[in-house]
């Protein structure tokens, strides 16, 4: 493919992408293909001789499109969003053109330096404490995903405590043995509703894992008391907590752990590395009204959020800050002869390979830079406030129908978590929308323990009805929602943080929920 | 940025990219900026209000371009190449547009299914043994980099042996303790010239690491004997080898470990997971004349190569195959409630999140698919053969000047490793080019041990001269070469595997080498 063929091909690709975005709202959000759909559509191997772009491009529509789940559709309200925006795509184009594995500064100085600058910009935007800026002992780095970030900091934390125990010994087999013995005592902690990647990171790092309770009664948050208790419980058994994964916005309910109170715990246990996973909700720190959440980070060790969720940047762009960049390089730096150069040796430059698991890395700072500049601070804040407000609107619609729905959590960061009542309660209160802040009158029903026979029967029915409503909506194809189960309660999650989110889609999904719930309840009534 | 602004912006970006590629050969390949160049060129934070694309785009030339090292330039002969080609860029464009974290099948079935198909295509192209195809118990997955691949398989290997030792025990604290005790005995092995990522992986996995000698006398290859000896040495000390990283094409010299002989070692030690890192040279398996190297893989456990080095695909696209996909999922699968779905539960689909460290993943199969189809098998083979031939040509030029140069290794997979002689030997044999296969008459000088005073003085002088030549060439800006030191020998590596490589650039770099070497030697002569 020569330059002029590329020009033609890329123009055609751009038109297809524009057309895709322009029609996103009208496409069934969830793919309806069956497992194995794709293989029969393709030959058994690559062609012997090259094909032209038109032949290849036509297969996008024929082969790929039917198998896509449209994460950018405004009807995608599942998981958390995966944004992609036009300026972000432009960043990917240049990044691919300027391809460099960029494992050290010399590999392509712009890749490293723009990353440092952009991460400092973001630290400012999020009001992170000064200790996370590159001018001191901390700094930020772009990782591929929040899961990579948590493995990276967990390994750094593991080696930090092992070095504190064994650093005085001379290198050699004896030290190695002692380091191994220290490692097997270690236990990583994560909140009960921390992301599964914390446990996965512990598996990768080869250490134990224990979950810190975050029950319904504490709003699914890890409390200082609960954390302290788990730490002491571990210590009493001779195992040593060295890492705690806190969450700012859990996947289930967007709960925020008790940061301010946990600051004191951090001070009491300086060997425990405290990481804050704010993969989704961290974006809200760009809003002054949420920045009080950033202050306690000064007492913790690392913080991570994903630009590729709520912040208008396509996957992958997970931004991680650490308070002591040395902790990363101490654990991860290895410099063989073929990677040495005068700049790295001088210590004046950053070699990000020592801040991450992979050696090579893409030029991901470009797309973040393009997004920040295209939207500006105002545009980013407007996007966040708009989607939060849509979440509040959706919540207010849900509480306007206490006959049908119960809110289990939210509205928080554009997420509402709800169940369908197992039977219709009295008459609907009509379509009157209550203010966003109005509490759900049914909510307290979910604060009990479902221990009596009647309660557990109620829960079983509620779960069955909610699950049926959930499955009917997803199989309908118009919306994609996800569910989650907490303390035995099956719930539906509705997220309105998509860049294309609009009031009409939230009103529509609410109508579909009402319609489906009424249909399911009526059918059950008839079946009695 | 709306659709029509994006159309305009992307057309302008495409023109800039085309212009960049059209002028690559005439740009100084290595950036000449000093550390810290970029920050003063930018404001202290993101703009308050959004900027227009022309304002942003103009900063590419002003801010970014000066800090780029041009890996796609035909004058880039350092490290190994990082290809990027137009069809690959088109793949990135669609991948960004269709952004999905794609951690499970349901997230976007096309992402998973195209990956499985394309990896089977590649397995066929590389003549990998049947056991690596997805139809059996194996299969392939796209990782971000060879370093991620090696961590992934090392963790799988660690858990495989730990489960073999402890699988019979009941889950609980006792088992956990026993698993920890097993883990601290473990030692990962890598060849002396294996990539540093093997040792880094051991650090991440929290296990010991030992290097298996691969001396000059064995052509820098790991031999079966050397491996066997290291295994027994470890065992005699009570530590347990569970992983061996072999290399097909080491970074230093493109050496290939003694695969065929190591097959027997693999059979004798079934608890050792044998991984083949073919990050760069694995591409050559697309050529029938190299496919004999693939047969022994049937006795090993995993194989990895990077499409983003020699195979025309932009970073990142590292393809990994395992013989038992269950080893990966056993070590890495965690399924919380919010990731469950009927398809994953049915076991009919692949959830690639369980084959890797991160949860989310990009749609990287697209760009590989575009590259394979645009070039076809013929085009890919032509590219590989052309660049190998250019390497042979360069080698033959080097051996035509035994007065100035000594070949330490190669030509192998388009790489030649050389030193400059510490003083000019007799008269040059003129410009007569010897056939590619002709051995270097000086080579045997580098097979001795440099133990006598005269020998070590010779080596010290050769190193000083070679280093000076190397530094002068790189600071000249026309070419970028890398160096490496093996057994005390400082060498220059010249790689001709770039998609834009042409005979004229190899002849030119040779002329520059001659000119620089003669200048350096003459100056030394004068200085005596």
mmCIF file of C-alpha atoms in Angstrom, chain A residues 338, chain B residues 76-81 193 219-220 247-256 280-281 284 290 309-310 383-396 398-399 406-419 436 443 470 480-486 491-498 501 506 509 513:
data_model
loop_
_atom_site.group_PDB
_atom_site.id
_atom_site.type_symbol
_atom_site.label_atom_id
_atom_site.label_comp_id
_atom_site.label_asym_id
_atom_site.label_seq_id
_atom_site.Cartn_x
_atom_site.Cartn_y
_atom_site.Cartn_z
ATOM 1 C CA UNK A 338 22.013 -3.383 25.093
ATOM 2 C CA UNK B 76 17.433 3.136 11.851
ATOM 3 C CA UNK B 77 19.557 0.005 12.264
ATOM 4 C CA UNK B 78 19.547 -0.112 16.060
ATOM 5 C CA UNK B 79 17.953 -2.576 18.515
ATOM 6 C CA UNK B 80 15.454 -4.489 16.419
ATOM 7 C CA UNK B 81 13.049 -2.617 14.158
ATOM 8 C CA UNK B 193 21.709 -14.006 26.454
ATOM 9 C CA UNK B 219 28.052 -19.411 19.580
ATOM 10 C CA UNK B 220 26.244 -17.651 22.439
ATOM 11 C CA UNK B 247 15.554 -17.817 22.757
ATOM 12 C CA UNK B 248 15.127 -17.942 19.024
ATOM 13 C CA UNK B 249 17.245 -14.955 18.045
ATOM 14 C CA UNK B 250 18.886 -13.346 21.059
ATOM 15 C CA UNK B 251 19.057 -9.561 21.241
ATOM 16 C CA UNK B 252 22.833 -9.544 21.224
ATOM 17 C CA UNK B 253 23.588 -11.807 18.267
ATOM 18 C CA UNK B 254 20.364 -13.462 17.082
ATOM 19 C CA UNK B 255 21.639 -16.770 18.374
ATOM 20 C CA UNK B 256 19.205 -19.681 18.441
ATOM 21 C CA UNK B 280 12.233 -10.670 16.828
ATOM 22 C CA UNK B 281 13.474 -13.631 14.797
ATOM 23 C CA UNK B 284 11.471 -15.918 9.964
ATOM 24 C CA UNK B 290 13.472 -21.655 8.616
ATOM 25 C CA UNK B 309 9.198 -5.968 15.247
ATOM 26 C CA UNK B 310 9.824 -7.587 11.881
ATOM 27 C CA UNK B 383 9.856 -8.602 2.898
ATOM 28 C CA UNK B 384 11.607 -11.122 5.140
ATOM 29 C CA UNK B 385 13.827 -12.521 2.400
ATOM 30 C CA UNK B 386 14.724 -9.063 1.173
ATOM 31 C CA UNK B 387 15.826 -7.874 4.591
ATOM 32 C CA UNK B 388 17.744 -11.087 5.308
ATOM 33 C CA UNK B 389 19.514 -10.686 1.982
ATOM 34 C CA UNK B 390 20.404 -7.103 2.806
ATOM 35 C CA UNK B 391 21.909 -8.344 6.049
ATOM 36 C CA UNK B 392 24.008 -10.820 4.100
ATOM 37 C CA UNK B 393 25.101 -8.090 1.739
ATOM 38 C CA UNK B 394 26.139 -5.902 4.651
ATOM 39 C CA UNK B 395 28.020 -8.810 6.199
ATOM 40 C CA UNK B 396 29.850 -9.460 2.953
ATOM 41 C CA UNK B 398 32.250 -6.056 6.348
ATOM 42 C CA UNK B 399 34.289 -9.164 5.612
ATOM 43 C CA UNK B 406 35.980 -8.292 12.578
ATOM 44 C CA UNK B 407 32.617 -9.994 12.549
ATOM 45 C CA UNK B 408 31.747 -11.362 15.979
ATOM 46 C CA UNK B 409 28.401 -12.832 14.992
ATOM 47 C CA UNK B 410 26.108 -13.072 12.008
ATOM 48 C CA UNK B 411 24.820 -12.572 9.494
ATOM 49 C CA UNK B 412 21.775 -13.966 11.227
ATOM 50 C CA UNK B 413 18.224 -12.800 10.636
ATOM 51 C CA UNK B 414 19.454 -9.521 9.115
ATOM 52 C CA UNK B 415 21.817 -8.807 12.020
ATOM 53 C CA UNK B 416 25.592 -8.504 11.867
ATOM 54 C CA UNK B 417 27.651 -7.890 15.012
ATOM 55 C CA UNK B 418 31.110 -6.470 14.516
ATOM 56 C CA UNK B 419 34.090 -4.812 16.113
ATOM 57 C CA UNK B 436 27.602 -13.765 1.802
ATOM 58 C CA UNK B 443 36.601 -14.110 13.448
ATOM 59 C CA UNK B 470 30.079 3.750 17.449
ATOM 60 C CA UNK B 480 21.270 4.967 14.589
ATOM 61 C CA UNK B 481 23.100 1.799 15.617
ATOM 62 C CA UNK B 482 23.240 0.078 18.989
ATOM 63 C CA UNK B 483 26.104 -1.580 20.764
ATOM 64 C CA UNK B 484 26.347 -4.484 23.121
ATOM 65 C CA UNK B 485 29.062 -6.023 25.243
ATOM 66 C CA UNK B 486 29.539 -9.791 25.458
ATOM 67 C CA UNK B 491 30.465 -4.648 19.623
ATOM 68 C CA UNK B 492 28.337 -2.737 17.147
ATOM 69 C CA UNK B 493 25.077 -4.260 15.929
ATOM 70 C CA UNK B 494 23.701 -3.474 12.479
ATOM 71 C CA UNK B 495 20.163 -4.617 11.658
ATOM 72 C CA UNK B 496 18.601 -4.362 8.210
ATOM 73 C CA UNK B 497 15.070 -5.596 8.945
ATOM 74 C CA UNK B 498 13.277 -2.311 8.504
ATOM 75 C CA UNK B 501 15.486 -1.067 4.133
ATOM 76 C CA UNK B 506 23.290 -0.637 3.820
ATOM 77 C CA UNK B 509 26.182 2.766 6.460
ATOM 78 C CA UNK B 513 31.659 2.777 9.118
#
